[in-house]
Amino acid sequence: MISQQDCRQRDADDPLRTLRDLFDLPPGVIYLDGNSLGALPRAVPARVAHVVAQQWGQDLIKSWNSAGWFALPRRVGDRIAPLIGAGGGEVVATDTTSINLYKVLSAALNIAAQDAPGRRTIVSERSNFPTDLYIAEALCRERGCTLKLIEPHEVAASLTPDVAVLMLTHVNYRTGAMHDMAAVTAAAHAAGALVVWDLCHSAGAVPVDLSGAQADFAVGCGYKYLNGGPGAPAFVWVHPRHVARCWQPLAGWWGHAQPFAFTPDYQPAMDITRYQCGTQPIVSLSALDCALDVFTAADQLGGMAALRAKSLALTDLFIDAVEALCPGAFTLVTPREHARRGSQVCLTPTAQLPAGSAYAIVQALIARGVIGDFRAGDAQQPDILRFGFTPLYLSFDNVLGAAQALAEVVRTREYAQARFHHKQAVT
Ligand SMILES: *Cc1c(COP(=O)(O)O)cnc(C)c1O
């Protein structure tokens, strides 16, 4: 097993090591939850203070023009675009993932209704993030369509002639398993279906090539690996071949071709701007804009390819260290195969540990300054301990430290303490 000295050497040799200095992380904390809420980039507080005190406080309404507020969703979208293999002018940062999913799913059904009217089924995975399923279910009720839920290995078999849209999350939020975007998109197209990709656990974490895959629609999150802050705006992408073909359902004035003409009738913008709805949270958008400077810095050091290489090295190290230090205590839920692994590692306790101990183990780790999270299981899937590995600010030494802390929690049975069993509202 790799030693602490080896880890420190790997950190010293890591070309991305300077990126950590761009973040304000509390001392002593090993943060393995950047897949839920990205850490705070150091430059963000000053940017937010400037937007509030100067742009809002002093420049008042002039800032819509002078500070570029009105164009901010598109400007931020243009900065996210290269991270997901989209072109300039093809992405807007706006609203939430849930809301953007509603827009693109509805648009996809509209396109299917024109091209293949018999197709009225949306397919997704049972283990998808629940909000994706709730939005799809609500839309199906509204449209009289059917939502069909499948297991990850059933994707190819699910593409029957009734399927209008395949809606998948690229990297599963629980397991960290990653789909082959190009292969799945090609299979769906060959079967006559459109594909909506949710990139919440991909954008900023793994290289994504929407254009190369010829994907149809995508949405994703601003507050996870993009570090935009709690509730940061999400993003939406539509392939240019579809963008002007139909309205999206939330046809607010920010999606109008000429919002300041104030005409009573709706004329949608001809580009991705039509996927905007109403007035956007400028302070949050500014924080996200500033947070993306970290990726500009990463570009100088090899960009997403270098981040991916480090992410795989970090997750490999964690898997090896947990298996060496906690033998038999956990089953690895995340695929070992690099091509199928996102940037997180999920474990489920084995029968060596008391039933229902996953939550308390995570709480005991948090008390030791190792922050991961817990996701409850159900009849189909086990409780899991979830650890996100953000190559922007994690070191090899951190990863070994996290595995050692986990081993200590297991060895000392710290998880049995009553204080670690109290469930809070957010897990
Ligand atoms: C985090 C996440 C979301 C969050 O959606 P919000 O609208 O921001 O609450 C949605 N889908 C997936 C797959 C996620 O991982």
CSV table of C-alpha atoms and ligand atoms in Angstrom, one decimal:
chain,number,residue,atom,x,y,z
A,1,MET,CA,0.0,0.0,0.0
A,2,ILE,CA,1.1,3.5,-0.7
A,3,SER,CA,2.6,5.3,2.3
A,4,GLN,CA,2.1,8.8,3.5
A,5,GLN,CA,5.6,9.7,2.3
A,6,ASP,CA,4.7,8.4,-1.2
A,7,CYS,CA,1.5,10.5,-1.1
A,8,ARG,CA,3.4,13.6,-0.2
A,9,GLN,CA,5.8,12.9,-3.0
A,10,ARG,CA,2.9,12.6,-5.4
A,11,ASP,CA,1.5,15.9,-4.2
A,12,ALA,CA,4.9,17.6,-4.7
A,13,ASP,CA,5.0,16.2,-8.3
A,14,ASP,CA,1.3,17.1,-9.0
A,15,PRO,CA,1.1,19.7,-11.7
A,16,LEU,CA,-2.3,20.8,-10.4
A,17,ARG,CA,-1.2,21.3,-6.8
A,18,THR,CA,-1.3,25.1,-7.0
A,19,LEU,CA,-5.1,25.1,-7.8
A,20,ARG,CA,-5.8,24.3,-4.1
A,21,ASP,CA,-4.6,27.8,-3.2
A,22,LEU,CA,-7.5,29.2,-5.2
A,23,PHE,CA,-9.9,27.8,-2.6
A,24,ASP,CA,-10.8,28.8,0.9
A,25,LEU,CA,-11.1,25.5,2.8
A,26,PRO,CA,-11.2,25.4,6.6
A,27,PRO,CA,-7.9,24.1,8.1
A,28,GLY,CA,-8.0,20.4,9.2
A,29,VAL,CA,-10.9,19.5,6.9
A,30,ILE,CA,-10.7,16.9,4.2
A,31,TYR,CA,-13.6,17.8,2.0
A,32,LEU,CA,-15.1,14.9,0.0
A,33,ASP,CA,-18.5,16.4,-0.7
A,34,GLY,CA,-17.7,18.7,-3.6
A,35,ASN,CA,-20.1,16.6,-5.6
A,36,SER,CA,-22.9,18.0,-3.4
A,37,LEU,CA,-21.7,21.5,-2.7
A,38,GLY,CA,-18.4,22.6,-4.2
A,39,ALA,CA,-15.9,24.5,-2.0
A,40,LEU,CA,-15.6,28.3,-1.9
A,41,PRO,CA,-13.1,29.8,-4.4
A,42,ARG,CA,-11.1,32.4,-2.6
A,43,ALA,CA,-12.0,35.2,-5.1
A,44,VAL,CA,-15.8,34.8,-4.8
A,45,PRO,CA,-16.5,36.9,-1.6
A,46,ALA,CA,-14.8,40.0,-3.1
A,47,ARG,CA,-16.7,39.6,-6.4
A,48,VAL,CA,-20.0,39.2,-4.6
A,49,ALA,CA,-19.2,42.2,-2.4
A,50,HIS,CA,-18.4,44.2,-5.5
A,51,VAL,CA,-21.6,43.2,-7.2
A,52,VAL,CA,-23.7,44.1,-4.2
A,53,ALA,CA,-22.0,47.3,-3.0
A,54,GLN,CA,-20.9,48.8,-6.3
A,55,GLN,CA,-23.0,47.4,-9.1
A,56,TRP,CA,-26.2,47.3,-7.2
A,57,GLY,CA,-25.5,49.9,-4.4
A,58,GLN,CA,-24.0,52.6,-6.5
A,59,ASP,CA,-24.7,52.0,-10.1
A,60,LEU,CA,-28.3,50.8,-9.5
A,61,ILE,CA,-30.3,49.9,-12.5
A,62,LYS,CA,-27.6,51.1,-14.9
A,63,SER,CA,-25.8,47.9,-14.1
A,64,TRP,CA,-28.1,45.9,-16.4
A,65,ASN,CA,-26.1,47.5,-19.2
A,66,SER,CA,-22.9,48.8,-17.6
A,67,ALA,CA,-22.0,45.7,-15.6
A,68,GLY,CA,-23.4,43.3,-18.3
A,69,TRP,CA,-26.0,41.8,-16.0
A,70,PHE,CA,-28.5,41.2,-18.8
A,71,ALA,CA,-26.0,39.1,-20.8
A,72,LEU,CA,-24.6,37.3,-17.8
A,73,PRO,CA,-26.5,34.0,-18.3
A,74,ARG,CA,-25.1,33.7,-21.8
A,75,ARG,CA,-21.6,34.8,-20.8
A,76,VAL,CA,-21.5,32.3,-18.0
A,77,GLY,CA,-22.9,29.7,-20.4
A,78,ASP,CA,-20.1,30.4,-22.8
A,79,ARG,CA,-17.6,29.7,-20.0
A,80,ILE,CA,-19.3,26.4,-19.2
A,81,ALA,CA,-19.5,25.3,-22.8
A,82,PRO,CA,-15.9,24.1,-23.3
A,83,LEU,CA,-16.2,22.0,-20.1
A,84,ILE,CA,-19.0,20.0,-21.7
A,85,GLY,CA,-18.0,19.9,-25.4
A,86,ALA,CA,-20.5,22.6,-26.4
A,87,GLY,CA,-19.9,25.5,-28.8
A,88,GLY,CA,-20.1,29.2,-28.0
A,89,GLY,CA,-23.6,30.6,-27.9
A,90,GLU,CA,-25.0,27.1,-27.2
A,91,VAL,CA,-25.3,27.2,-23.4
A,92,VAL,CA,-27.1,29.4,-20.9
A,93,ALA,CA,-26.6,29.4,-17.1
A,94,THR,CA,-30.1,29.8,-15.7
A,95,ASP,CA,-32.7,28.6,-13.3
A,96,THR,CA,-32.3,25.2,-11.6
A,97,THR,CA,-31.5,21.7,-13.0
A,98,SER,CA,-35.1,20.6,-12.2
A,99,ILE,CA,-36.5,23.6,-14.1
A,100,ASN,CA,-34.2,23.2,-17.0
A,101,LEU,CA,-35.0,19.5,-17.2
A,102,TYR,CA,-38.7,20.4,-17.5
A,103,LYS,CA,-37.9,22.7,-20.4
A,104,VAL,CA,-35.7,20.3,-22.4
A,105,LEU,CA,-37.9,17.2,-21.7
A,106,SER,CA,-40.9,19.1,-22.9
A,107,ALA,CA,-39.1,20.4,-26.0
A,108,ALA,CA,-37.9,16.9,-26.7
A,109,LEU,CA,-41.4,15.6,-26.6
A,110,ASN,CA,-42.5,18.4,-28.9
A,111,ILE,CA,-39.8,17.4,-31.4
A,112,ALA,CA,-40.8,13.8,-31.1
A,113,ALA,CA,-44.4,14.7,-31.7
A,114,GLN,CA,-43.4,16.3,-35.0
A,115,ASP,CA,-41.0,13.7,-36.2
A,116,ALA,CA,-42.4,10.5,-34.8
A,117,PRO,CA,-45.9,11.0,-33.4
A,118,GLY,CA,-46.4,7.5,-32.2
A,119,ARG,CA,-43.5,7.7,-29.7
A,120,ARG,CA,-44.9,8.7,-26.3
A,121,THR,CA,-42.6,7.1,-23.7
A,122,ILE,CA,-39.8,8.6,-21.7
A,123,VAL,CA,-37.2,6.1,-20.4
A,124,SER,CA,-35.0,6.7,-17.4
A,125,GLU,CA,-33.2,4.8,-14.7
A,126,ARG,CA,-34.9,3.8,-11.5
A,127,SER,CA,-31.7,4.9,-9.7
A,128,ASN,CA,-31.6,8.3,-11.3
A,129,PHE,CA,-31.7,11.4,-9.0
A,130,PRO,CA,-35.3,11.6,-7.8
A,131,THR,CA,-36.0,15.1,-9.0
A,132,ASP,CA,-35.3,14.0,-12.6
A,133,LEU,CA,-37.9,11.3,-12.2
A,134,TYR,CA,-40.4,13.6,-10.5
A,135,ILE,CA,-40.1,16.1,-13.3
A,136,ALA,CA,-40.5,13.5,-15.9
A,137,GLU,CA,-43.5,11.9,-14.1
A,138,ALA,CA,-45.2,15.3,-13.8
A,139,LEU,CA,-44.6,16.0,-17.5
A,140,CYS,CA,-45.9,12.6,-18.5
A,141,ARG,CA,-49.1,13.2,-16.5
A,142,GLU,CA,-49.5,16.5,-18.2
A,143,ARG,CA,-49.0,15.1,-21.7
A,144,GLY,CA,-50.6,11.7,-21.2
A,145,CYS,CA,-47.2,10.0,-21.9
A,146,THR,CA,-45.5,7.1,-20.1
A,147,LEU,CA,-42.4,7.1,-17.9
A,148,LYS,CA,-40.6,3.7,-18.1
A,149,LEU,CA,-37.9,3.1,-15.4
A,150,ILE,CA,-35.1,0.6,-16.1
A,151,GLU,CA,-31.9,-0.7,-14.6
A,152,PRO,CA,-28.6,0.7,-15.9
A,153,HIS,CA,-27.8,-2.5,-17.9
A,154,GLU,CA,-31.2,-2.4,-19.6
A,155,VAL,CA,-30.6,0.8,-21.7
A,156,ALA,CA,-30.1,-0.9,-25.1
A,157,ALA,CA,-33.1,-3.3,-24.6
A,158,SER,CA,-35.3,-0.4,-23.4
A,159,LEU,CA,-35.2,1.4,-26.8
A,160,THR,CA,-38.4,0.1,-28.2
A,161,PRO,CA,-40.4,1.8,-31.0
A,162,ASP,CA,-42.6,3.7,-28.5
A,163,VAL,CA,-39.7,5.6,-26.9
A,164,ALA,CA,-39.5,9.3,-27.6
A,165,VAL,CA,-36.8,10.3,-25.1
A,166,LEU,CA,-34.1,8.6,-23.2
A,167,MET,CA,-33.3,10.7,-20.2
A,168,LEU,CA,-30.1,9.7,-18.4
A,169,THR,CA,-27.7,11.1,-15.8
A,170,HIS,CA,-24.2,10.7,-17.2
A,171,VAL,CA,-22.6,9.9,-13.8
A,172,ASN,CA,-25.0,8.3,-11.3
A,173,TYR,CA,-25.4,10.4,-8.1
A,174,ARG,CA,-25.3,7.3,-5.9
A,175,THR,CA,-23.0,4.8,-7.5
A,176,GLY,CA,-20.7,7.1,-9.4
A,177,ALA,CA,-21.1,4.8,-12.5
A,178,MET,CA,-20.7,6.6,-15.8
A,179,HIS,CA,-22.4,5.9,-19.1
A,180,ASP,CA,-20.6,5.9,-22.4
A,181,MET,CA,-22.2,9.1,-23.7
A,182,ALA,CA,-21.2,8.6,-27.4
A,183,ALA,CA,-22.3,4.9,-27.5
A,184,VAL,CA,-25.6,5.4,-25.7
A,185,THR,CA,-26.5,8.4,-27.8
A,186,ALA,CA,-25.7,6.6,-31.0
A,187,ALA,CA,-27.8,3.6,-29.9
A,188,ALA,CA,-30.7,5.8,-29.0
A,189,HIS,CA,-30.6,7.6,-32.3
A,190,ALA,CA,-30.3,4.4,-34.2
A,191,ALA,CA,-33.5,3.3,-32.4
A,192,GLY,CA,-35.2,6.6,-33.2
A,193,ALA,CA,-35.1,8.2,-29.8
A,194,LEU,CA,-33.8,11.6,-28.6
A,195,VAL,CA,-31.4,11.8,-25.6
A,196,VAL,CA,-31.4,14.2,-22.7
A,197,TRP,CA,-28.2,14.0,-20.6
A,198,ASP,CA,-28.1,15.3,-17.0
A,199,LEU,CA,-24.5,16.4,-16.3
A,200,CYS,CA,-24.9,17.3,-12.6
A,201,HIS,CA,-22.1,14.9,-11.6
A,202,SER,CA,-20.0,15.4,-14.8
A,203,ALA,CA,-19.6,19.1,-15.5
A,204,GLY,CA,-16.2,20.1,-14.1
A,205,ALA,CA,-15.5,16.5,-13.0
A,206,VAL,CA,-15.0,14.4,-16.1
A,207,PRO,CA,-14.4,15.4,-19.7
A,208,VAL,CA,-17.7,15.6,-21.6
A,209,ASP,CA,-18.2,15.9,-25.4
A,210,LEU,CA,-21.8,16.7,-26.1
A,211,SER,CA,-21.1,17.8,-29.7
A,212,GLY,CA,-18.9,14.8,-30.4
A,213,ALA,CA,-21.6,12.5,-29.2
A,214,GLN,CA,-24.2,14.4,-31.3
A,215,ALA,CA,-26.4,14.6,-28.1
A,216,ASP,CA,-29.7,16.3,-28.3
A,217,PHE,CA,-30.2,18.1,-24.9
A,218,ALA,CA,-28.3,18.5,-21.7
A,219,VAL,CA,-28.7,20.1,-18.3
A,220,GLY,CA,-26.4,20.4,-15.3
A,221,CYS,CA,-25.6,21.9,-12.0
A,222,GLY,CA,-23.7,25.0,-11.0
A,223,TYR,CA,-23.1,24.3,-7.3
A,224,LYS,CA,-21.4,20.9,-7.5
A,225,TYR,CA,-18.1,20.5,-9.3
A,226,LEU,CA,-18.4,24.0,-10.8
A,227,ASN,CA,-18.3,25.5,-7.2
A,228,GLY,CA,-20.8,28.3,-7.9
A,229,GLY,CA,-22.2,28.3,-4.3
A,230,PRO,CA,-25.4,27.1,-2.7
A,231,GLY,CA,-28.3,27.3,-5.1
A,232,ALA,CA,-26.0,28.5,-8.0
A,233,PRO,CA,-27.8,28.7,-11.3
A,234,ALA,CA,-27.8,25.5,-13.4
A,235,PHE,CA,-27.1,25.3,-17.2
A,236,VAL,CA,-28.9,24.1,-20.3
A,237,TRP,CA,-27.6,23.1,-23.7
A,238,VAL,CA,-29.6,22.2,-26.8
A,239,HIS,CA,-28.0,21.0,-30.0
A,240,PRO,CA,-28.2,23.7,-32.6
A,241,ARG,CA,-30.1,21.4,-34.9
A,242,HIS,CA,-33.0,21.4,-32.4
A,243,VAL,CA,-32.8,24.8,-30.8
A,244,ALA,CA,-35.1,26.8,-33.0
A,245,ARG,CA,-37.5,23.9,-33.8
A,246,CYS,CA,-39.9,24.3,-31.0
A,247,TRP,CA,-40.8,26.5,-28.0
A,248,GLN,CA,-39.8,25.5,-24.6
A,249,PRO,CA,-42.8,25.6,-22.2
A,250,LEU,CA,-41.6,28.3,-19.8
A,251,ALA,CA,-41.7,31.0,-22.5
A,252,GLY,CA,-40.9,34.0,-20.3
A,253,TRP,CA,-39.7,37.4,-21.5
A,254,TRP,CA,-36.0,36.6,-21.1
A,255,GLY,CA,-36.5,34.0,-23.9
A,256,HIS,CA,-38.1,36.5,-26.2
A,257,ALA,CA,-36.3,37.7,-29.4
A,258,GLN,CA,-36.7,41.3,-28.2
A,259,PRO,CA,-37.6,41.4,-24.6
A,260,PHE,CA,-37.5,45.2,-24.4
A,261,ALA,CA,-39.9,45.6,-27.3
A,262,PHE,CA,-42.6,44.7,-24.7
A,263,THR,CA,-44.9,43.2,-27.4
A,264,PRO,CA,-47.9,41.3,-26.2
A,265,ASP,CA,-47.1,38.3,-28.5
A,266,TYR,CA,-44.3,35.9,-27.9
A,267,GLN,CA,-41.4,35.7,-30.5
A,268,PRO,CA,-38.8,33.3,-29.2
A,269,ALA,CA,-35.1,34.0,-29.7
A,270,MET,CA,-33.6,31.8,-32.4
A,271,ASP,CA,-30.8,30.5,-30.3
A,272,ILE,CA,-30.3,29.0,-26.8
A,273,THR,CA,-31.5,32.4,-25.3
A,274,ARG,CA,-35.1,31.0,-25.8
A,275,TYR,CA,-34.4,28.6,-22.9
A,276,GLN,CA,-34.2,31.5,-20.5
A,277,CYS,CA,-37.4,32.3,-18.7
A,278,GLY,CA,-37.4,35.4,-16.4
A,279,THR,CA,-35.1,37.7,-14.5
A,280,GLN,CA,-32.1,35.9,-13.2
A,281,PRO,CA,-30.3,35.9,-9.8
A,282,ILE,CA,-27.4,38.2,-10.7
A,283,VAL,CA,-25.6,37.9,-7.4
A,284,SER,CA,-25.5,34.1,-7.7
A,285,LEU,CA,-24.6,34.2,-11.4
A,286,SER,CA,-21.7,36.5,-10.6
A,287,ALA,CA,-20.5,34.1,-7.9
A,288,LEU,CA,-20.6,31.2,-10.5
A,289,ASP,CA,-18.9,33.4,-13.1
A,290,CYS,CA,-16.1,34.1,-10.6
A,291,ALA,CA,-15.8,30.4,-9.6
A,292,LEU,CA,-15.3,29.4,-13.2
A,293,ASP,CA,-12.0,31.4,-13.1
A,294,VAL,CA,-10.6,28.3,-11.4
A,295,PHE,CA,-11.2,26.3,-14.6
A,296,THR,CA,-9.4,29.0,-16.6
A,297,ALA,CA,-6.5,28.6,-14.3
A,298,ALA,CA,-6.7,24.8,-14.7
A,299,ASP,CA,-6.6,25.2,-18.5
A,300,GLN,CA,-3.1,26.5,-18.2
A,301,LEU,CA,-2.2,23.2,-16.4
A,302,GLY,CA,-3.7,20.7,-18.8
A,303,GLY,CA,-7.5,21.4,-18.3
A,304,MET,CA,-10.1,18.7,-18.0
A,305,ALA,CA,-7.8,16.0,-19.3
A,306,ALA,CA,-5.3,16.7,-16.4
A,307,LEU,CA,-8.2,17.0,-13.9
A,308,ARG,CA,-9.6,13.6,-15.1
A,309,ALA,CA,-6.2,11.9,-14.8
A,310,LYS,CA,-5.8,13.2,-11.2
A,311,SER,CA,-9.4,12.4,-10.3
A,312,LEU,CA,-8.8,8.7,-11.4
A,313,ALA,CA,-5.5,8.6,-9.5
A,314,LEU,CA,-7.3,9.9,-6.3
A,315,THR,CA,-10.2,7.5,-6.6
A,316,ASP,CA,-7.9,4.6,-7.3
A,317,LEU,CA,-5.8,5.5,-4.2
A,318,PHE,CA,-8.9,5.7,-2.0
A,319,ILE,CA,-10.3,2.4,-3.2
A,320,ASP,CA,-6.9,0.7,-2.6
A,321,ALA,CA,-6.4,2.3,0.8
A,322,VAL,CA,-9.9,1.4,2.0
A,323,GLU,CA,-9.4,-2.2,0.9
A,324,ALA,CA,-6.0,-2.4,2.6
A,325,LEU,CA,-7.0,-0.6,5.8
A,326,CYS,CA,-10.6,-1.8,6.3
A,327,PRO,CA,-10.4,-5.4,4.9
A,328,GLY,CA,-13.9,-6.9,4.4
A,329,ALA,CA,-15.7,-4.0,6.0
A,330,PHE,CA,-17.1,-2.4,2.8
A,331,THR,CA,-18.3,-3.4,-0.6
A,332,LEU,CA,-17.3,-1.1,-3.5
A,333,VAL,CA,-20.4,0.2,-5.3
A,334,THR,CA,-18.6,2.4,-7.8
A,335,PRO,CA,-17.2,0.6,-10.9
A,336,ARG,CA,-13.4,-0.2,-10.8
A,337,GLU,CA,-13.1,0.3,-14.5
A,338,HIS,CA,-11.9,3.8,-15.2
A,339,ALA,CA,-14.1,4.3,-18.3
A,340,ARG,CA,-17.2,3.6,-16.1
A,341,ARG,CA,-16.2,5.6,-13.1
A,342,GLY,CA,-17.1,9.3,-12.4
A,343,SER,CA,-15.2,11.3,-9.8
A,344,GLN,CA,-16.7,9.7,-6.7
A,345,VAL,CA,-16.4,6.5,-4.7
A,346,CYS,CA,-19.3,4.9,-2.9
A,347,LEU,CA,-19.1,2.1,-0.4
A,348,THR,CA,-21.7,0.0,1.4
A,349,PRO,CA,-21.0,-1.6,4.7
A,350,THR,CA,-20.8,-5.5,4.7
A,351,ALA,CA,-22.2,-7.8,7.3
A,352,GLN,CA,-19.0,-7.3,9.3
A,353,LEU,CA,-20.6,-4.0,10.4
A,354,PRO,CA,-23.9,-3.6,12.3
A,355,ALA,CA,-27.0,-3.2,10.0
A,356,GLY,CA,-27.8,0.4,9.4
A,357,SER,CA,-24.4,1.8,10.4
A,358,ALA,CA,-23.6,3.7,7.2
A,359,TYR,CA,-25.2,7.0,8.5
A,360,ALA,CA,-23.4,6.9,11.8
A,361,ILE,CA,-20.0,6.1,10.1
A,362,VAL,CA,-20.4,9.2,7.9
A,363,GLN,CA,-21.3,11.3,11.0
A,364,ALA,CA,-18.3,10.0,12.9
A,365,LEU,CA,-16.1,10.8,9.9
A,366,ILE,CA,-17.5,14.3,9.8
A,367,ALA,CA,-16.7,14.7,13.5
A,368,ARG,CA,-13.1,13.9,12.6
A,369,GLY,CA,-13.1,16.5,9.8
A,370,VAL,CA,-13.5,14.1,6.9
A,371,ILE,CA,-16.7,15.3,5.1
A,372,GLY,CA,-18.5,12.9,2.9
A,373,ASP,CA,-22.2,12.1,2.9
A,374,PHE,CA,-24.7,9.3,3.3
A,375,ARG,CA,-27.5,8.3,0.9
A,376,ALA,CA,-30.3,6.1,2.2
A,377,GLY,CA,-31.0,2.9,0.4
A,378,ASP,CA,-34.4,1.2,-0.2
A,379,ALA,CA,-35.6,-2.3,-1.3
A,380,GLN,CA,-33.6,-2.1,-4.5
A,381,GLN,CA,-30.3,-0.5,-3.3
A,382,PRO,CA,-28.2,-0.4,-0.1
A,383,ASP,CA,-27.4,2.5,2.1
A,384,ILE,CA,-24.2,4.1,0.9
A,385,LEU,CA,-21.3,6.2,2.1
A,386,ARG,CA,-20.5,8.6,-0.7
A,387,PHE,CA,-17.2,10.4,-1.2
A,388,GLY,CA,-16.6,12.9,-4.0
A,389,PHE,CA,-13.1,13.6,-5.2
A,390,THR,CA,-12.5,17.1,-6.6
A,391,PRO,CA,-9.1,17.1,-8.2
A,392,LEU,CA,-9.0,21.0,-8.0
A,393,TYR,CA,-8.4,21.0,-4.3
A,394,LEU,CA,-7.7,17.5,-3.0
A,395,SER,CA,-4.3,16.1,-2.4
A,396,PHE,CA,-3.1,12.5,-2.3
A,397,ASP,CA,-2.3,13.1,1.3
A,398,ASN,CA,-5.9,14.1,2.0
A,399,VAL,CA,-7.1,10.9,0.3
A,400,LEU,CA,-4.9,8.6,2.4
A,401,GLY,CA,-5.9,10.6,5.5
A,402,ALA,CA,-9.6,10.0,4.7
A,403,ALA,CA,-9.1,6.3,4.3
A,404,GLN,CA,-7.1,6.2,7.6
A,405,ALA,CA,-9.9,8.1,9.4
A,406,LEU,CA,-12.5,5.6,8.0
A,407,ALA,CA,-10.3,2.7,9.2
A,408,GLU,CA,-10.1,4.3,12.7
A,409,VAL,CA,-13.9,4.8,12.9
A,410,VAL,CA,-14.4,1.1,12.0
A,411,ARG,CA,-11.6,-0.2,14.3
A,412,THR,CA,-12.7,1.7,17.4
A,413,ARG,CA,-16.5,1.3,16.7
A,414,GLU,CA,-16.9,5.0,17.1
A,415,TYR,CA,-20.0,4.8,14.9
A,416,ALA,CA,-21.8,3.0,17.8
A,417,GLN,CA,-21.9,6.3,19.8
A,418,ALA,CA,-25.5,7.6,20.2
A,419,ARG,CA,-24.5,11.1,19.0
A,420,PHE,CA,-23.8,9.8,15.5
A,421,HIS,CA,-27.2,8.3,15.1
A,422,HIS,CA,-29.3,11.5,15.3
A,423,LYS,CA,-30.6,12.2,11.7
A,424,GLN,CA,-30.7,15.8,10.6
A,425,ALA,CA,-33.0,17.3,7.9
A,426,VAL,CA,-30.2,17.3,5.2
A,427,THR,CA,-28.1,14.1,5.1
B,1,LIG,C1,-27.9,17.5,-7.8
B,1,LIG,C2,-28.8,17.0,-8.9
B,1,LIG,C3,-29.9,17.6,-9.2
B,1,LIG,C4,-30.3,18.9,-8.4
B,1,LIG,O1,-31.4,19.5,-9.0
B,1,LIG,P1,-31.8,21.0,-8.4
B,1,LIG,O2,-32.9,21.4,-9.3
B,1,LIG,O3,-30.6,21.8,-8.4
B,1,LIG,O4,-32.3,20.8,-7.0
B,1,LIG,C5,-30.7,17.1,-10.2
B,1,LIG,N1,-30.4,16.0,-10.9
B,1,LIG,C6,-29.2,15.3,-10.6
B,1,LIG,C7,-28.8,14.1,-11.3
B,1,LIG,C8,-28.4,15.8,-9.5
B,1,LIG,O5,-27.3,15.1,-9.2
